Amino acid sequence: MATIMKVNPTRMELSKLKKRLATARRGHKLLKDKRDEMVKQFLELVRKNRELRAVVEENLKNVQTSFSVASATMSPQAVEEALICPKQSIELETSTRNIMSVAVPKFDYSMTGKDSDIYAYGFVTTTAELDVAVGALSNIVSQLVELAETEKSVQLLASEIEKTRRRVNALEHVMIPNLEVTIKSIVMKLDENERGNITRLMKVKDMMLAEARQGGSV
């Protein structure tokens, strides 16, 4: 329920409140437009994230299956020796991009070494299942980086949408109604004062006319 603000019922205060109300209405519209566009971008990112996660989880499941088969056919020591010294490494660069004034992360990565360096072991002592697992894991690195970027973007957008929603609600249900009822109250008070002044002036005029008539009769 709207509440009348505690202000002096003067014309100067009325002018200030009208300016505040106009500003609040413009801000409310801009924030609603921003919220709606952010929700649109958010839903697109959520769809992309859901699809990408499904692909990554399926690929990781296949990698896990291949590793399990390799572990079953190789000794734990042989698996550890094959994977303990990788020839490749990943360099990750982070930056940000702007989505509706929200800074979301952007990840770029590069692999050091040759493509053939993903296999840091000899093929004589390993199984084909280990080769398949390592190759598949190397292929989904880009998907993992993209998934991390998308999920973080979704989290940041969701947080900003919630903040914007609270601001829109505060303007729509608290500030604007309070300003409207306060302005209405001041207008009514000023009109009442104006009517009172007119009534007093009319009474003074009647008294002056009565005095003038009495003076003329004398």
Short mmCIF file of C-alpha atoms in Angstrom, two decimals:
data_model
loop_
_atom_site.label_atom_id
_atom_site.label_comp_id
_atom_site.label_asym_id
_atom_site.label_seq_id
_atom_site.Cartn_x
_atom_site.Cartn_y
_atom_site.Cartn_z
CA MET A 1 0.00 0.00 0.00
CA ALA A 2 1.29 3.43 -0.96
CA THR A 3 2.41 5.72 1.86
CA ILE A 4 2.29 9.51 1.92
CA MET A 5 5.80 10.87 2.33
CA LYS A 6 6.59 13.33 5.11
CA VAL A 7 7.24 16.53 3.18
CA ASN A 8 6.12 20.13 3.43
CA PRO A 9 2.97 20.70 1.32
CA THR A 10 4.41 23.61 -0.67
CA ARG A 11 4.48 24.36 -4.38
CA MET A 12 8.26 24.12 -4.43
CA GLU A 13 8.13 20.66 -2.85
CA LEU A 14 5.37 19.69 -5.30
CA SER A 15 7.58 20.68 -8.22
CA LYS A 16 10.48 18.64 -6.84
CA LEU A 17 8.28 15.57 -6.34
CA LYS A 18 6.89 15.81 -9.87
CA LYS A 19 10.45 15.85 -11.25
CA ARG A 20 11.33 12.84 -9.08
CA LEU A 21 8.25 11.01 -10.31
CA ALA A 22 9.12 11.68 -13.97
CA THR A 23 12.67 10.45 -13.35
CA ALA A 24 11.42 7.35 -11.52
CA ARG A 25 9.07 6.49 -14.37
CA ARG A 26 11.84 6.84 -16.96
CA GLY A 27 14.18 4.75 -14.81
CA HIS A 28 11.48 2.13 -14.35
CA LYS A 29 10.99 1.81 -18.11
CA LEU A 30 14.72 1.60 -18.79
CA LEU A 31 15.24 -1.02 -16.09
CA LYS A 32 12.31 -3.09 -17.38
CA ASP A 33 13.73 -2.99 -20.91
CA LYS A 34 17.14 -3.96 -19.57
CA ARG A 35 15.67 -6.80 -17.52
CA ASP A 36 13.70 -8.15 -20.48
CA GLU A 37 16.73 -8.11 -22.77
CA MET A 38 18.92 -9.74 -20.11
CA VAL A 39 16.31 -12.49 -19.66
CA LYS A 40 16.37 -13.08 -23.42
CA GLN A 41 20.18 -13.34 -23.42
CA PHE A 42 20.03 -15.49 -20.28
CA LEU A 43 17.63 -18.01 -21.83
CA GLU A 44 19.82 -18.30 -24.93
CA LEU A 45 22.86 -18.98 -22.74
CA VAL A 46 20.93 -21.50 -20.65
CA ARG A 47 19.92 -23.44 -23.79
CA LYS A 48 23.49 -23.37 -25.05
CA ASN A 49 24.80 -24.45 -21.64
CA ARG A 50 22.33 -27.34 -21.41
CA GLU A 51 23.24 -28.63 -24.87
CA LEU A 52 26.97 -28.23 -24.29
CA ARG A 53 26.83 -29.94 -20.88
CA ALA A 54 24.98 -32.90 -22.37
CA VAL A 55 27.69 -33.30 -25.03
CA VAL A 56 30.53 -32.93 -22.51
CA GLU A 57 28.99 -35.40 -20.07
CA GLU A 58 28.47 -37.95 -22.84
CA ASN A 59 32.06 -37.54 -24.03
CA LEU A 60 33.42 -37.79 -20.48
CA LYS A 61 31.36 -40.92 -19.98
CA ASN A 62 32.98 -42.46 -23.05
CA VAL A 63 36.43 -41.39 -21.82
CA GLN A 64 35.75 -42.95 -18.42
CA THR A 65 34.64 -46.17 -20.09
CA SER A 66 37.84 -46.35 -22.15
CA PHE A 67 39.98 -45.60 -19.09
CA SER A 68 38.18 -48.29 -17.13
CA VAL A 69 38.85 -50.86 -19.86
CA ALA A 70 42.49 -49.76 -20.10
CA SER A 71 42.87 -50.00 -16.31
CA ALA A 72 41.40 -53.48 -16.39
CA THR A 73 43.87 -54.68 -19.03
CA MET A 74 46.94 -52.82 -17.76
CA SER A 75 48.57 -52.75 -14.37
CA PRO A 76 48.09 -49.60 -12.25
CA GLN A 77 51.84 -48.98 -12.42
CA ALA A 78 51.82 -49.11 -16.22
CA VAL A 79 48.91 -46.65 -16.45
CA GLU A 80 50.62 -44.27 -14.02
CA GLU A 81 53.94 -44.43 -15.87
CA ALA A 82 52.18 -43.74 -19.19
CA LEU A 83 50.41 -40.63 -17.95
CA ILE A 84 52.81 -39.20 -15.37
CA CYS A 85 54.83 -37.00 -17.75
CA PRO A 86 52.63 -35.24 -20.34
CA LYS A 87 54.31 -33.55 -23.31
CA GLN A 88 51.57 -31.00 -23.82
CA SER A 89 50.30 -28.22 -21.60
CA ILE A 90 47.47 -25.73 -21.82
CA GLU A 91 47.80 -21.97 -21.53
CA LEU A 92 44.56 -20.23 -20.63
CA GLU A 93 43.96 -16.53 -21.13
CA THR A 94 41.02 -14.83 -19.44
CA SER A 95 39.27 -11.64 -20.44
CA THR A 96 35.74 -10.25 -20.26
CA ARG A 97 33.00 -9.31 -22.68
CA ASN A 98 29.93 -7.19 -22.13
CA ILE A 99 26.36 -8.52 -22.10
CA MET A 100 23.87 -5.76 -21.20
CA SER A 101 26.43 -3.98 -18.98
CA VAL A 102 27.36 -7.28 -17.29
CA ALA A 103 31.03 -8.27 -17.55
CA VAL A 104 31.10 -12.00 -18.28
CA PRO A 105 34.26 -14.08 -18.70
CA LYS A 106 35.84 -15.03 -21.99
CA PHE A 107 38.36 -17.88 -22.01
CA ASP A 108 40.94 -18.48 -24.75
CA TYR A 109 43.33 -21.38 -24.57
CA SER A 110 46.27 -22.67 -26.55
CA MET A 111 48.06 -26.01 -26.51
CA THR A 112 51.85 -26.21 -26.40
CA GLY A 113 53.57 -28.94 -28.36
CA LYS A 114 52.55 -30.93 -31.43
CA ASP A 115 49.26 -32.71 -31.94
CA SER A 116 51.05 -36.03 -31.72
CA ASP A 117 52.41 -35.06 -28.28
CA ILE A 118 49.12 -35.91 -26.62
CA TYR A 119 50.49 -39.42 -26.34
CA ALA A 120 53.37 -39.00 -23.89
CA TYR A 121 54.15 -42.71 -23.87
CA GLY A 122 55.23 -45.50 -26.15
CA PHE A 123 52.56 -47.63 -27.76
CA VAL A 124 54.34 -50.90 -27.03
CA THR A 125 53.41 -51.08 -23.33
CA THR A 126 49.90 -49.55 -23.58
CA THR A 127 46.57 -50.67 -24.91
CA ALA A 128 44.39 -49.20 -27.65
CA GLU A 129 41.75 -48.32 -25.07
CA LEU A 130 44.19 -45.97 -23.31
CA ASP A 131 45.00 -44.32 -26.65
CA VAL A 132 41.30 -43.83 -27.32
CA ALA A 133 40.72 -42.35 -23.86
CA VAL A 134 43.64 -39.92 -24.10
CA GLY A 135 42.70 -38.84 -27.61
CA ALA A 136 39.05 -38.32 -26.68
CA LEU A 137 40.01 -36.37 -23.56
CA SER A 138 42.22 -34.11 -25.65
CA ASN A 139 39.38 -33.48 -28.09
CA ILE A 140 36.95 -32.27 -25.41
CA VAL A 141 39.27 -29.70 -23.86
CA SER A 142 37.75 -26.95 -26.01
CA GLN A 143 34.27 -28.06 -24.96
CA LEU A 144 35.23 -27.98 -21.29
CA VAL A 145 36.64 -24.44 -21.62
CA GLU A 146 33.52 -23.26 -23.45
CA LEU A 147 31.28 -24.93 -20.86
CA ALA A 148 33.11 -23.19 -18.01
CA GLU A 149 32.76 -19.83 -19.78
CA THR A 150 29.05 -20.37 -20.46
CA GLU A 151 28.18 -21.56 -16.96
CA LYS A 152 29.92 -18.60 -15.32
CA SER A 153 28.17 -16.22 -17.71
CA VAL A 154 24.82 -17.78 -16.79
CA GLN A 155 25.54 -17.33 -13.07
CA LEU A 156 26.53 -13.67 -13.46
CA LEU A 157 23.55 -12.85 -15.66
CA ALA A 158 21.17 -14.58 -13.24
CA SER A 159 22.56 -12.50 -10.36
CA GLU A 160 22.23 -9.25 -12.31
CA ILE A 161 18.68 -10.12 -13.45
CA GLU A 162 17.68 -10.65 -9.82
CA LYS A 163 19.17 -7.29 -8.79
CA THR A 164 17.41 -5.53 -11.67
CA ARG A 165 14.12 -7.28 -10.84
CA ARG A 166 14.31 -6.00 -7.25
CA ARG A 167 14.97 -2.45 -8.47
CA VAL A 168 12.06 -2.61 -10.91
CA ASN A 169 9.74 -3.90 -8.17
CA ALA A 170 10.92 -1.23 -5.73
CA LEU A 171 10.18 1.50 -8.26
CA GLU A 172 6.90 -0.01 -9.44
CA HIS A 173 5.40 -0.98 -6.09
CA VAL A 174 7.00 1.42 -3.60
CA MET A 175 8.65 4.57 -4.91
CA ILE A 176 6.31 5.52 -7.77
CA PRO A 177 3.06 4.85 -5.80
CA ASN A 178 4.43 6.79 -2.80
CA LEU A 179 5.32 9.75 -5.01
CA GLU A 180 1.91 9.65 -6.71
CA VAL A 181 -0.10 9.65 -3.47
CA THR A 182 2.17 12.30 -1.95
CA ILE A 183 1.75 14.56 -4.98
CA LYS A 184 -2.01 14.02 -4.88
CA SER A 185 -2.06 14.84 -1.16
CA ILE A 186 -0.07 18.06 -1.67
CA VAL A 187 -2.29 19.12 -4.58
CA MET A 188 -5.39 18.58 -2.43
CA LYS A 189 -3.80 20.50 0.46
CA LEU A 190 -2.84 23.42 -1.81
CA ASP A 191 -6.31 23.48 -3.37
CA GLU A 192 -7.83 23.50 0.11
CA ASN A 193 -5.58 26.38 1.14
CA GLU A 194 -6.49 28.22 -2.05
CA ARG A 195 -10.20 27.82 -1.38
CA GLY A 196 -9.65 29.01 2.20
CA ASN A 197 -7.82 32.09 0.96
CA ILE A 198 -10.58 32.88 -1.52
CA THR A 199 -13.20 32.49 1.21
CA ARG A 200 -11.29 34.83 3.53
CA LEU A 201 -10.86 37.39 0.77
CA MET A 202 -14.57 37.28 0.01
CA LYS A 203 -15.37 37.80 3.69
CA VAL A 204 -12.94 40.72 3.90
CA LYS A 205 -14.49 42.19 0.77
CA ASP A 206 -18.00 41.84 2.23
CA MET A 207 -16.86 43.50 5.46
CA MET A 208 -15.28 46.38 3.54
CA LEU A 209 -18.43 46.84 1.46
CA ALA A 210 -20.58 46.79 4.63
CA GLU A 211 -18.34 49.40 6.25
CA ALA A 212 -18.48 51.53 3.12
CA ARG A 213 -22.29 51.41 3.08
CA GLN A 214 -22.47 52.33 6.78
CA GLY A 215 -20.08 55.22 6.22
CA GLY A 216 -22.17 56.50 3.31
CA SER A 217 -25.38 56.38 5.25
CA VAL A 218 -23.89 58.52 8.01
#
